[in-house]
Amino acid sequence: MIIRLRLFAIYREKVGRSELDMAVPEGTSAGGVLEKLVSDYPSLSALRDVTMFAIDEEFVPADTKLKDGQQLALVPPVSGG
Amino acid sequence: MYEITEKPIVAGELSELVRSDSDGAVVTFAGVVRGFSKGKKVHYLEYEAYKEMAEKKMAEIGAEIKERWGIDRLSIQHRVGHLNIGETAVVIAVASPHRKQAFEACQYAIDRIKQVVPIWKKEVWEDGEVWVGREGA
């Protein structure tokens, strides 16, 4: 299945783009997608434990399974205000 | 009104927007860009947001405030893009019949923004830069 990754801030800079379509096996979790991205971009590994996930604009736990065509945002520590 | 915008924001406009004739208090908070951070001289800041989700999360904060204080005259604007020292990054305006609730709700709003709204800031100094919130990562 194909999921669309939304990348912001440090993720956008390290990967070099703000959106990325990724092919992953059925049943892949949000955390599983991050693992795959980190294996392609090892410099992201330090972010692994502090990243939150959002599917369709809502925060979800890392073990949430994705469905084909969904949008997954990787949310590094926020710093608004 | 809950808005992420690239345009300069003006605190006074937002407080006028939320005020009604039943209000005796309007509390406005403005977060502005500071010239120093942890002893370093800041050149400018770069703000970025997941706009759709950030606006949704700010509206949820508004709903929490309504639930807790019964206040529904509240607006939040947060700016994104390149901000120079002294420019306003965020404005919260809260109106209520009495001041206590307005102060509390305003403080709650800025604290929640810093916890749950997907907005990021990069500090740029003369000799480097960092995305704030991941210094330890």
mmCIF file of N, CA and C in Angstrom, chain B:
data_model
loop_
_atom_site.group_PDB
_atom_site.id
_atom_site.type_symbol
_atom_site.label_atom_id
_atom_site.label_comp_id
_atom_site.label_asym_id
_atom_site.label_seq_id
_atom_site.Cartn_x
_atom_site.Cartn_y
_atom_site.Cartn_z
ATOM 1 N N MET B 1 -11.694 32.940 16.390
ATOM 2 C CA MET B 1 -10.869 32.756 15.201
ATOM 3 C C MET B 1 -9.558 32.076 15.606
ATOM 4 N N TYR B 2 -9.211 31.041 14.868
ATOM 5 C CA TYR B 2 -7.981 30.308 15.132
ATOM 6 C C TYR B 2 -7.225 30.238 13.819
ATOM 7 N N GLU B 3 -6.085 30.905 13.768
ATOM 8 C CA GLU B 3 -5.462 31.078 12.467
ATOM 9 C C GLU B 3 -3.934 30.994 12.522
ATOM 10 N N ILE B 4 -3.402 30.277 11.537
ATOM 11 C CA ILE B 4 -1.971 30.310 11.257
ATOM 12 C C ILE B 4 -1.807 31.240 10.056
ATOM 13 N N THR B 5 -0.945 32.230 10.186
ATOM 14 C CA THR B 5 -0.842 33.214 9.112
ATOM 15 C C THR B 5 0.609 33.603 8.837
ATOM 16 N N GLU B 6 0.852 33.986 7.610
ATOM 17 C CA GLU B 6 2.197 34.466 7.256
ATOM 18 C C GLU B 6 2.302 35.975 7.437
ATOM 19 N N LYS B 7 1.147 36.609 7.677
ATOM 20 C CA LYS B 7 1.146 38.079 7.770
ATOM 21 C C LYS B 7 1.426 38.534 9.208
ATOM 22 N N PRO B 8 1.965 39.746 9.365
ATOM 23 C CA PRO B 8 2.174 40.283 10.713
ATOM 24 C C PRO B 8 0.862 40.301 11.491
ATOM 25 N N ILE B 9 0.936 40.018 12.802
ATOM 26 C CA ILE B 9 -0.287 40.012 13.605
ATOM 27 C C ILE B 9 -0.252 41.155 14.616
ATOM 28 N N VAL B 10 -1.447 41.691 14.887
ATOM 29 C CA VAL B 10 -1.571 42.879 15.720
ATOM 30 C C VAL B 10 -2.486 42.550 16.894
ATOM 31 N N ALA B 11 -1.924 42.627 18.119
ATOM 32 C CA ALA B 11 -2.660 42.219 19.312
ATOM 33 C C ALA B 11 -3.970 42.999 19.461
ATOM 34 N N GLY B 12 -3.932 44.291 19.220
ATOM 35 C CA GLY B 12 -5.108 45.126 19.431
ATOM 36 C C GLY B 12 -6.286 44.733 18.552
ATOM 37 N N GLU B 13 -5.991 44.277 17.358
ATOM 38 C CA GLU B 13 -7.078 43.872 16.450
ATOM 39 C C GLU B 13 -7.808 42.645 16.984
ATOM 40 N N LEU B 14 -7.024 41.741 17.556
ATOM 41 C CA LEU B 14 -7.633 40.512 18.056
ATOM 42 C C LEU B 14 -8.466 40.786 19.313
ATOM 43 N N SER B 15 -7.991 41.673 20.176
ATOM 44 C CA SER B 15 -8.763 41.959 21.397
ATOM 45 C C SER B 15 -10.071 42.662 21.048
ATOM 46 N N GLU B 16 -10.050 43.487 20.017
ATOM 47 C CA GLU B 16 -11.287 44.152 19.577
ATOM 48 C C GLU B 16 -12.270 43.124 18.999
ATOM 49 N N LEU B 17 -11.711 42.119 18.330
ATOM 50 C CA LEU B 17 -12.538 41.080 17.707
ATOM 51 C C LEU B 17 -13.306 40.254 18.740
ATOM 52 N N VAL B 18 -12.661 39.950 19.883
ATOM 53 C CA VAL B 18 -13.303 39.051 20.851
ATOM 54 C C VAL B 18 -14.246 39.787 21.815
ATOM 55 N N ARG B 19 -14.068 41.083 21.990
ATOM 56 C CA ARG B 19 -14.815 41.831 23.007
ATOM 57 C C ARG B 19 -16.296 41.947 22.658
ATOM 58 N N SER B 20 -17.142 41.775 23.692
ATOM 59 C CA SER B 20 -18.568 42.049 23.517
ATOM 60 C C SER B 20 -19.021 42.960 24.664
ATOM 61 N N ASP B 21 -20.252 43.421 24.601
ATOM 62 C CA ASP B 21 -20.725 44.373 25.615
ATOM 63 C C ASP B 21 -20.947 43.731 26.986
ATOM 64 N N SER B 22 -20.930 42.403 27.050
ATOM 65 C CA SER B 22 -21.082 41.764 28.363
ATOM 66 C C SER B 22 -19.718 41.538 29.043
ATOM 67 N N ASP B 23 -18.648 41.938 28.366
ATOM 68 C CA ASP B 23 -17.314 41.683 28.921
ATOM 69 C C ASP B 23 -16.769 42.884 29.686
ATOM 70 N N GLY B 24 -16.218 42.582 30.873
ATOM 71 C CA GLY B 24 -15.532 43.624 31.625
ATOM 72 C C GLY B 24 -14.035 43.449 31.564
ATOM 73 N N ALA B 25 -13.585 42.356 30.969
ATOM 74 C CA ALA B 25 -12.147 42.089 30.906
ATOM 75 C C ALA B 25 -11.769 41.535 29.541
ATOM 76 N N VAL B 26 -10.701 42.076 28.990
ATOM 77 C CA VAL B 26 -10.089 41.473 27.808
ATOM 78 C C VAL B 26 -8.615 41.290 28.132
ATOM 79 N N VAL B 27 -8.160 40.036 28.170
ATOM 80 C CA VAL B 27 -6.750 39.751 28.421
ATOM 81 C C VAL B 27 -6.119 39.350 27.097
ATOM 82 N N THR B 28 -5.004 40.007 26.786
ATOM 83 C CA THR B 28 -4.292 39.702 25.546
ATOM 84 C C THR B 28 -2.873 39.286 25.880
ATOM 85 N N PHE B 29 -2.448 38.186 25.300
ATOM 86 C CA PHE B 29 -1.048 37.768 25.435
ATOM 87 C C PHE B 29 -0.389 37.849 24.076
ATOM 88 N N ALA B 30 0.795 38.450 24.029
ATOM 89 C CA ALA B 30 1.583 38.455 22.793
ATOM 90 C C ALA B 30 2.925 37.803 23.075
ATOM 91 N N GLY B 31 3.259 36.810 22.292
ATOM 92 C CA GLY B 31 4.590 36.192 22.361
ATOM 93 C C GLY B 31 5.449 36.853 21.294
ATOM 94 N N VAL B 32 6.578 37.452 21.718
ATOM 95 C CA VAL B 32 7.407 38.191 20.762
ATOM 96 C C VAL B 32 8.809 37.587 20.687
ATOM 97 N N VAL B 33 9.475 37.844 19.601
ATOM 98 C CA VAL B 33 10.792 37.252 19.357
ATOM 99 C C VAL B 33 11.849 37.983 20.185
ATOM 100 N N ARG B 34 12.531 37.200 21.016
ATOM 101 C CA ARG B 34 13.545 37.728 21.920
ATOM 102 C C ARG B 34 14.920 37.712 21.248
ATOM 103 N N GLY B 35 15.727 38.714 21.557
ATOM 104 C CA GLY B 35 17.036 38.837 20.904
ATOM 105 C C GLY B 35 18.107 37.936 21.460
ATOM 106 N N PHE B 36 17.829 37.313 22.620
ATOM 107 C CA PHE B 36 18.817 36.422 23.217
ATOM 108 C C PHE B 36 18.154 35.132 23.645
ATOM 109 N N SER B 37 18.826 34.011 23.455
ATOM 110 C CA SER B 37 18.316 32.720 23.901
ATOM 111 C C SER B 37 19.468 31.950 24.524
ATOM 112 N N LYS B 38 19.334 31.634 25.796
ATOM 113 C CA LYS B 38 20.381 30.907 26.540
ATOM 114 C C LYS B 38 21.750 31.550 26.310
ATOM 115 N N GLY B 39 21.784 32.876 26.400
ATOM 116 C CA GLY B 39 23.053 33.597 26.314
ATOM 117 C C GLY B 39 23.550 33.848 24.899
ATOM 118 N N LYS B 40 22.851 33.300 23.905
ATOM 119 C CA LYS B 40 23.286 33.511 22.519
ATOM 120 C C LYS B 40 22.482 34.614 21.868
ATOM 121 N N LYS B 41 23.142 35.373 21.008
ATOM 122 C CA LYS B 41 22.453 36.446 20.308
ATOM 123 C C LYS B 41 21.687 35.864 19.117
ATOM 124 N N VAL B 42 20.382 36.053 19.124
ATOM 125 C CA VAL B 42 19.536 35.497 18.055
ATOM 126 C C VAL B 42 19.482 36.479 16.885
ATOM 127 N N HIS B 43 19.639 35.936 15.689
ATOM 128 C CA HIS B 43 19.624 36.729 14.467
ATOM 129 C C HIS B 43 18.166 36.922 14.004
ATOM 130 N N TYR B 44 17.474 35.804 13.871
ATOM 131 C CA TYR B 44 16.036 35.821 13.561
ATOM 132 C C TYR B 44 15.453 34.436 13.855
ATOM 133 N N LEU B 45 14.150 34.303 13.770
ATOM 134 C CA LEU B 45 13.493 32.998 13.954
ATOM 135 C C LEU B 45 12.740 32.617 12.693
ATOM 136 N N GLU B 46 12.641 31.332 12.483
ATOM 137 C CA GLU B 46 11.875 30.800 11.371
ATOM 138 C C GLU B 46 10.807 29.886 11.977
ATOM 139 N N TYR B 47 9.535 30.225 11.754
ATOM 140 C CA TYR B 47 8.452 29.393 12.280
ATOM 141 C C TYR B 47 7.811 28.601 11.151
ATOM 142 N N GLU B 48 7.431 27.371 11.486
ATOM 143 C CA GLU B 48 6.770 26.498 10.515
ATOM 144 C C GLU B 48 5.615 25.788 11.226
ATOM 145 N N ALA B 49 4.544 25.512 10.514
ATOM 146 C CA ALA B 49 3.392 24.836 11.130
ATOM 147 C C ALA B 49 2.813 23.794 10.186
ATOM 148 N N TYR B 50 2.179 22.801 10.770
ATOM 149 C CA TYR B 50 1.298 21.907 10.027
ATOM 150 C C TYR B 50 -0.058 22.606 10.124
ATOM 151 N N LYS B 51 -0.293 23.483 9.151
ATOM 152 C CA LYS B 51 -1.354 24.482 9.259
ATOM 153 C C LYS B 51 -2.736 23.895 9.589
ATOM 154 N N GLU B 52 -3.178 22.916 8.796
ATOM 155 C CA GLU B 52 -4.526 22.377 9.000
ATOM 156 C C GLU B 52 -4.683 21.815 10.406
ATOM 157 N N MET B 53 -3.662 21.047 10.829
ATOM 158 C CA MET B 53 -3.751 20.417 12.154
ATOM 159 C C MET B 53 -3.576 21.451 13.257
ATOM 160 N N ALA B 54 -2.707 22.429 13.044
ATOM 161 C CA ALA B 54 -2.461 23.452 14.067
ATOM 162 C C ALA B 54 -3.733 24.258 14.336
ATOM 163 N N GLU B 55 -4.445 24.605 13.267
ATOM 164 C CA GLU B 55 -5.679 25.383 13.456
ATOM 165 C C GLU B 55 -6.740 24.547 14.175
ATOM 166 N N LYS B 56 -6.770 23.250 13.837
ATOM 167 C CA LYS B 56 -7.703 22.346 14.500
ATOM 168 C C LYS B 56 -7.373 22.209 15.995
ATOM 169 N N LYS B 57 -6.083 22.080 16.292
ATOM 170 C CA LYS B 57 -5.666 21.929 17.692
ATOM 171 C C LYS B 57 -5.942 23.211 18.482
ATOM 172 N N MET B 58 -5.759 24.365 17.857
ATOM 173 C CA MET B 58 -6.037 25.627 18.552
ATOM 174 C C MET B 58 -7.545 25.732 18.847
ATOM 175 N N ALA B 59 -8.360 25.267 17.902
ATOM 176 C CA ALA B 59 -9.812 25.280 18.136
ATOM 177 C C ALA B 59 -10.179 24.331 19.280
ATOM 178 N N GLU B 60 -9.456 23.216 19.385
ATOM 179 C CA GLU B 60 -9.705 22.284 20.497
ATOM 180 C C GLU B 60 -9.360 22.936 21.835
ATOM 181 N N ILE B 61 -8.283 23.720 21.853
ATOM 182 C CA ILE B 61 -7.920 24.459 23.077
ATOM 183 C C ILE B 61 -9.065 25.414 23.435
ATOM 184 N N GLY B 62 -9.626 26.061 22.430
ATOM 185 C CA GLY B 62 -10.773 26.936 22.649
ATOM 186 C C GLY B 62 -11.950 26.176 23.266
ATOM 187 N N ALA B 63 -12.175 24.950 22.785
ATOM 188 C CA ALA B 63 -13.273 24.134 23.318
ATOM 189 C C ALA B 63 -12.995 23.731 24.768
ATOM 190 N N GLU B 64 -11.725 23.445 25.068
ATOM 191 C CA GLU B 64 -11.355 23.107 26.449
ATOM 192 C C GLU B 64 -11.622 24.296 27.381
ATOM 193 N N ILE B 65 -11.313 25.479 26.890
ATOM 194 C CA ILE B 65 -11.510 26.691 27.695
ATOM 195 C C ILE B 65 -12.996 26.963 27.912
ATOM 196 N N LYS B 66 -13.763 26.718 26.888
ATOM 197 C CA LYS B 66 -15.209 26.904 27.035
ATOM 198 C C LYS B 66 -15.766 25.945 28.092
ATOM 199 N N GLU B 67 -15.289 24.719 28.029
ATOM 200 C CA GLU B 67 -15.716 23.689 28.969
ATOM 201 C C GLU B 67 -15.346 24.072 30.410
ATOM 202 N N ARG B 68 -14.123 24.586 30.591
ATOM 203 C CA ARG B 68 -13.591 24.820 31.937
ATOM 204 C C ARG B 68 -14.022 26.162 32.534
ATOM 205 N N TRP B 69 -14.040 27.211 31.702
ATOM 206 C CA TRP B 69 -14.331 28.553 32.229
ATOM 207 C C TRP B 69 -15.627 29.144 31.664
ATOM 208 N N GLY B 70 -16.260 28.444 30.748
ATOM 209 C CA GLY B 70 -17.474 28.971 30.131
ATOM 210 C C GLY B 70 -17.231 30.167 29.222
ATOM 211 N N ILE B 71 -15.959 30.304 28.788
ATOM 212 C CA ILE B 71 -15.610 31.445 27.937
ATOM 213 C C ILE B 71 -15.628 31.005 26.471
ATOM 214 N N ASP B 72 -16.370 31.734 25.639
ATOM 215 C CA ASP B 72 -16.308 31.389 24.214
ATOM 216 C C ASP B 72 -15.840 32.555 23.351
ATOM 217 N N ARG B 73 -15.435 33.641 23.991
ATOM 218 C CA ARG B 73 -14.889 34.749 23.198
ATOM 219 C C ARG B 73 -13.370 34.743 23.343
ATOM 220 N N LEU B 74 -12.766 33.985 22.443
ATOM 221 C CA LEU B 74 -11.326 33.772 22.490
ATOM 222 C C LEU B 74 -10.812 33.609 21.056
ATOM 223 N N SER B 75 -9.670 34.204 20.778
ATOM 224 C CA SER B 75 -9.053 34.033 19.463
ATOM 225 C C SER B 75 -7.564 33.805 19.615
ATOM 226 N N ILE B 76 -7.034 33.012 18.703
ATOM 227 C CA ILE B 76 -5.596 32.753 18.694
ATOM 228 C C ILE B 76 -5.089 32.907 17.258
ATOM 229 N N GLN B 77 -4.022 33.687 17.119
ATOM 230 C CA GLN B 77 -3.334 33.769 15.827
ATOM 231 C C GLN B 77 -1.869 33.439 16.056
ATOM 232 N N HIS B 78 -1.314 32.628 15.175
ATOM 233 C CA HIS B 78 0.121 32.324 15.263
ATOM 234 C C HIS B 78 0.735 32.565 13.896
ATOM 235 N N ARG B 79 1.855 33.254 13.917
ATOM 236 C CA ARG B 79 2.499 33.578 12.652
ATOM 237 C C ARG B 79 3.533 32.516 12.280
ATOM 238 N N VAL B 80 3.738 32.334 10.981
ATOM 239 C CA VAL B 80 4.808 31.458 10.496
ATOM 240 C C VAL B 80 5.676 32.226 9.511
ATOM 241 N N GLY B 81 6.839 31.658 9.226
ATOM 242 C CA GLY B 81 7.772 32.302 8.305
ATOM 243 C C GLY B 81 8.924 32.945 9.064
ATOM 244 N N HIS B 82 9.545 33.917 8.410
ATOM 245 C CA HIS B 82 10.731 34.583 8.950
ATOM 246 C C HIS B 82 10.307 35.710 9.896
ATOM 247 N N LEU B 83 10.740 35.637 11.158
ATOM 248 C CA LEU B 83 10.392 36.690 12.124
ATOM 249 C C LEU B 83 11.648 37.312 12.709
ATOM 250 N N ASN B 84 11.690 38.635 12.690
ATOM 251 C CA ASN B 84 12.827 39.355 13.257
ATOM 252 C C ASN B 84 12.611 39.631 14.743
ATOM 253 N N ILE B 85 13.675 40.030 15.413
ATOM 254 C CA ILE B 85 13.605 40.357 16.838
ATOM 255 C C ILE B 85 12.520 41.421 17.051
ATOM 256 N N GLY B 86 11.706 41.207 18.076
ATOM 257 C CA GLY B 86 10.665 42.180 18.409
ATOM 258 C C GLY B 86 9.344 41.942 17.695
ATOM 259 N N GLU B 87 9.335 41.092 16.675
ATOM 260 C CA GLU B 87 8.068 40.822 15.977
ATOM 261 C C GLU B 87 7.213 39.852 16.797
ATOM 262 N N THR B 88 5.908 39.908 16.558
ATOM 263 C CA THR B 88 4.962 39.109 17.322
ATOM 264 C C THR B 88 4.736 37.761 16.646
ATOM 265 N N ALA B 89 4.971 36.691 17.421
ATOM 266 C CA ALA B 89 4.810 35.338 16.876
ATOM 267 C C ALA B 89 3.415 34.793 17.146
ATOM 268 N N VAL B 90 2.862 35.138 18.311
ATOM 269 C CA VAL B 90 1.543 34.596 18.663
ATOM 270 C C VAL B 90 0.764 35.639 19.463
ATOM 271 N N VAL B 91 -0.533 35.691 19.227
ATOM 272 C CA VAL B 91 -1.419 36.529 20.045
ATOM 273 C C VAL B 91 -2.625 35.692 20.461
ATOM 274 N N ILE B 92 -2.946 35.807 21.757
ATOM 275 C CA ILE B 92 -4.159 35.180 22.301
ATOM 276 C C ILE B 92 -4.978 36.303 22.912
ATOM 277 N N ALA B 93 -6.239 36.373 22.572
ATOM 278 C CA ALA B 93 -7.119 37.368 23.191
ATOM 279 C C ALA B 93 -8.317 36.643 23.783
ATOM 280 N N VAL B 94 -8.621 36.954 25.049
ATOM 281 C CA VAL B 94 -9.715 36.314 25.772
ATOM 282 C C VAL B 94 -10.582 37.392 26.412
ATOM 283 N N ALA B 95 -11.886 37.310 26.180
ATOM 284 C CA ALA B 95 -12.798 38.269 26.806
ATOM 285 C C ALA B 95 -13.778 37.527 27.697
ATOM 286 N N SER B 96 -14.010 38.101 28.895
ATOM 287 C CA SER B 96 -15.019 37.511 29.796
ATOM 288 C C SER B 96 -15.579 38.611 30.693
ATOM 289 N N PRO B 97 -16.694 38.323 31.360
ATOM 290 C CA PRO B 97 -17.294 39.359 32.201
ATOM 291 C C PRO B 97 -16.337 39.837 33.299
ATOM 292 N N HIS B 98 -15.494 38.913 33.844
ATOM 293 C CA HIS B 98 -14.593 39.272 34.947
ATOM 294 C C HIS B 98 -13.159 38.834 34.659
ATOM 295 N N ARG B 99 -12.201 39.538 35.278
ATOM 296 C CA ARG B 99 -10.802 39.369 34.885
ATOM 297 C C ARG B 99 -10.183 38.025 35.243
ATOM 298 N N LYS B 100 -10.600 37.458 36.388
ATOM 299 C CA LYS B 100 -9.931 36.239 36.867
ATOM 300 C C LYS B 100 -9.990 35.119 35.825
ATOM 301 N N GLN B 101 -11.180 34.901 35.298
ATOM 302 C CA GLN B 101 -11.367 33.832 34.310
ATOM 303 C C GLN B 101 -10.572 34.127 33.036
ATOM 304 N N ALA B 102 -10.540 35.390 32.654
ATOM 305 C CA ALA B 102 -9.836 35.749 31.423
ATOM 306 C C ALA B 102 -8.325 35.535 31.568
ATOM 307 N N PHE B 103 -7.768 35.934 32.726
ATOM 308 C CA PHE B 103 -6.332 35.705 32.958
ATOM 309 C C PHE B 103 -6.019 34.215 32.947
ATOM 310 N N GLU B 104 -6.817 33.448 33.681
ATOM 311 C CA GLU B 104 -6.555 31.999 33.778
ATOM 312 C C GLU B 104 -6.656 31.327 32.413
ATOM 313 N N ALA B 105 -7.691 31.688 31.678
ATOM 314 C CA ALA B 105 -7.902 31.048 30.371
ATOM 315 C C ALA B 105 -6.777 31.404 29.400
ATOM 316 N N CYS B 106 -6.302 32.628 29.465
ATOM 317 C CA CYS B 106 -5.231 33.066 28.566
ATOM 318 C C CYS B 106 -3.938 32.310 28.859
ATOM 319 N N GLN B 107 -3.627 32.185 30.151
ATOM 320 C CA GLN B 107 -2.429 31.436 30.545
ATOM 321 C C GLN B 107 -2.539 29.972 30.105
ATOM 322 N N TYR B 108 -3.722 29.400 30.297
ATOM 323 C CA TYR B 108 -3.960 28.015 29.898
ATOM 324 C C TYR B 108 -3.737 27.857 28.393
ATOM 325 N N ALA B 109 -4.236 28.814 27.614
ATOM 326 C CA ALA B 109 -4.122 28.725 26.157
ATOM 327 C C ALA B 109 -2.659 28.708 25.712
ATOM 328 N N ILE B 110 -1.837 29.591 26.252
ATOM 329 C CA ILE B 110 -0.437 29.629 25.789
ATOM 330 C C ILE B 110 0.303 28.376 26.258
ATOM 331 N N ASP B 111 -0.009 27.895 27.466
ATOM 332 C CA ASP B 111 0.644 26.664 27.934
ATOM 333 C C ASP B 111 0.288 25.486 27.026
ATOM 334 N N ARG B 112 -0.987 25.385 26.649
ATOM 335 C CA ARG B 112 -1.427 24.273 25.783
ATOM 336 C C ARG B 112 -0.839 24.394 24.374
ATOM 337 N N ILE B 113 -0.742 25.615 23.877
ATOM 338 C CA ILE B 113 -0.146 25.801 22.542
ATOM 339 C C ILE B 113 1.258 25.203 22.524
ATOM 340 N N LYS B 114 2.003 25.459 23.596
ATOM 341 C CA LYS B 114 3.377 24.964 23.641
ATOM 342 C C LYS B 114 3.455 23.453 23.787
ATOM 343 N N GLN B 115 2.321 22.817 24.187
ATOM 344 C CA GLN B 115 2.335 21.357 24.356
ATOM 345 C C GLN B 115 1.834 20.594 23.138
ATOM 346 N N VAL B 116 0.750 21.060 22.535
ATOM 347 C CA VAL B 116 0.034 20.180 21.590
ATOM 348 C C VAL B 116 -0.153 20.727 20.174
ATOM 349 N N VAL B 117 0.232 21.956 19.915
ATOM 350 C CA VAL B 117 -0.033 22.496 18.579
ATOM 351 C C VAL B 117 1.215 22.316 17.700
ATOM 352 N N PRO B 118 1.032 21.656 16.533
ATOM 353 C CA PRO B 118 2.196 21.369 15.684
ATOM 354 C C PRO B 118 2.764 22.612 14.984
ATOM 355 N N ILE B 119 3.571 23.331 15.753
ATOM 356 C CA ILE B 119 4.288 24.513 15.259
ATOM 357 C C ILE B 119 5.730 24.353 15.744
ATOM 358 N N TRP B 120 6.662 24.732 14.882
ATOM 359 C CA TRP B 120 8.072 24.580 15.228
ATOM 360 C C TRP B 120 8.812 25.883 14.968
ATOM 361 N N LYS B 121 9.827 26.130 15.807
ATOM 362 C CA LYS B 121 10.619 27.333 15.562
ATOM 363 C C LYS B 121 12.088 26.990 15.478
ATOM 364 N N LYS B 122 12.730 27.615 14.531
ATOM 365 C CA LYS B 122 14.177 27.460 14.377
ATOM 366 C C LYS B 122 14.840 28.761 14.778
ATOM 367 N N GLU B 123 15.793 28.661 15.713
ATOM 368 C CA GLU B 123 16.582 29.837 16.081
ATOM 369 C C GLU B 123 17.784 29.913 15.173
ATOM 370 N N VAL B 124 17.994 31.085 14.601
ATOM 371 C CA VAL B 124 19.163 31.276 13.748
ATOM 372 C C VAL B 124 20.054 32.328 14.402
ATOM 373 N N TRP B 125 21.300 31.921 14.690
ATOM 374 C CA TRP B 125 22.279 32.841 15.263
ATOM 375 C C TRP B 125 23.259 33.244 14.175
ATOM 376 N N GLU B 126 24.224 34.079 14.554
ATOM 377 C CA GLU B 126 25.268 34.470 13.598
ATOM 378 C C GLU B 126 26.016 33.236 13.082
ATOM 379 N N ASP B 127 26.227 32.258 13.968
ATOM 380 C CA ASP B 127 27.136 31.159 13.623
ATOM 381 C C ASP B 127 26.468 29.786 13.684
ATOM 382 N N GLY B 128 25.156 29.727 13.515
ATOM 383 C CA GLY B 128 24.528 28.403 13.536
ATOM 384 C C GLY B 128 23.026 28.518 13.688
ATOM 385 N N GLU B 129 22.371 27.359 13.820
ATOM 386 C CA GLU B 129 20.911 27.353 13.946
ATOM 387 C C GLU B 129 20.475 26.047 14.591
ATOM 388 N N VAL B 130 19.277 26.069 15.196
ATOM 389 C CA VAL B 130 18.753 24.834 15.780
ATOM 390 C C VAL B 130 17.229 24.891 15.787
ATOM 391 N N TRP B 131 16.613 23.721 15.539
ATOM 392 C CA TRP B 131 15.164 23.604 15.744
ATOM 393 C C TRP B 131 14.937 23.460 17.228
ATOM 394 N N VAL B 132 14.247 24.391 17.836
ATOM 395 C CA VAL B 132 14.045 24.401 19.278
ATOM 396 C C VAL B 132 13.180 23.207 19.666
ATOM 397 N N GLY B 133 13.539 22.592 20.818
ATOM 398 C CA GLY B 133 12.747 21.457 21.276
ATOM 399 C C GLY B 133 13.405 20.134 20.960
ATOM 400 N N ARG B 134 14.480 20.151 20.214
ATOM 401 C CA ARG B 134 15.171 18.903 19.943
ATOM 402 C C ARG B 134 16.665 19.019 20.259
ATOM 403 N N GLU B 135 17.029 20.001 21.088
ATOM 404 C CA GLU B 135 18.450 20.193 21.382
ATOM 405 C C GLU B 135 19.078 18.933 21.951
ATOM 406 N N GLY B 136 18.266 18.186 22.727
ATOM 407 C CA GLY B 136 18.811 16.988 23.346
ATOM 408 C C GLY B 136 18.782 15.769 22.440
ATOM 409 N N ALA B 137 18.144 15.894 21.293
ATOM 410 C CA ALA B 137 17.968 14.716 20.424
ATOM 411 C C ALA B 137 19.207 14.485 19.561
#
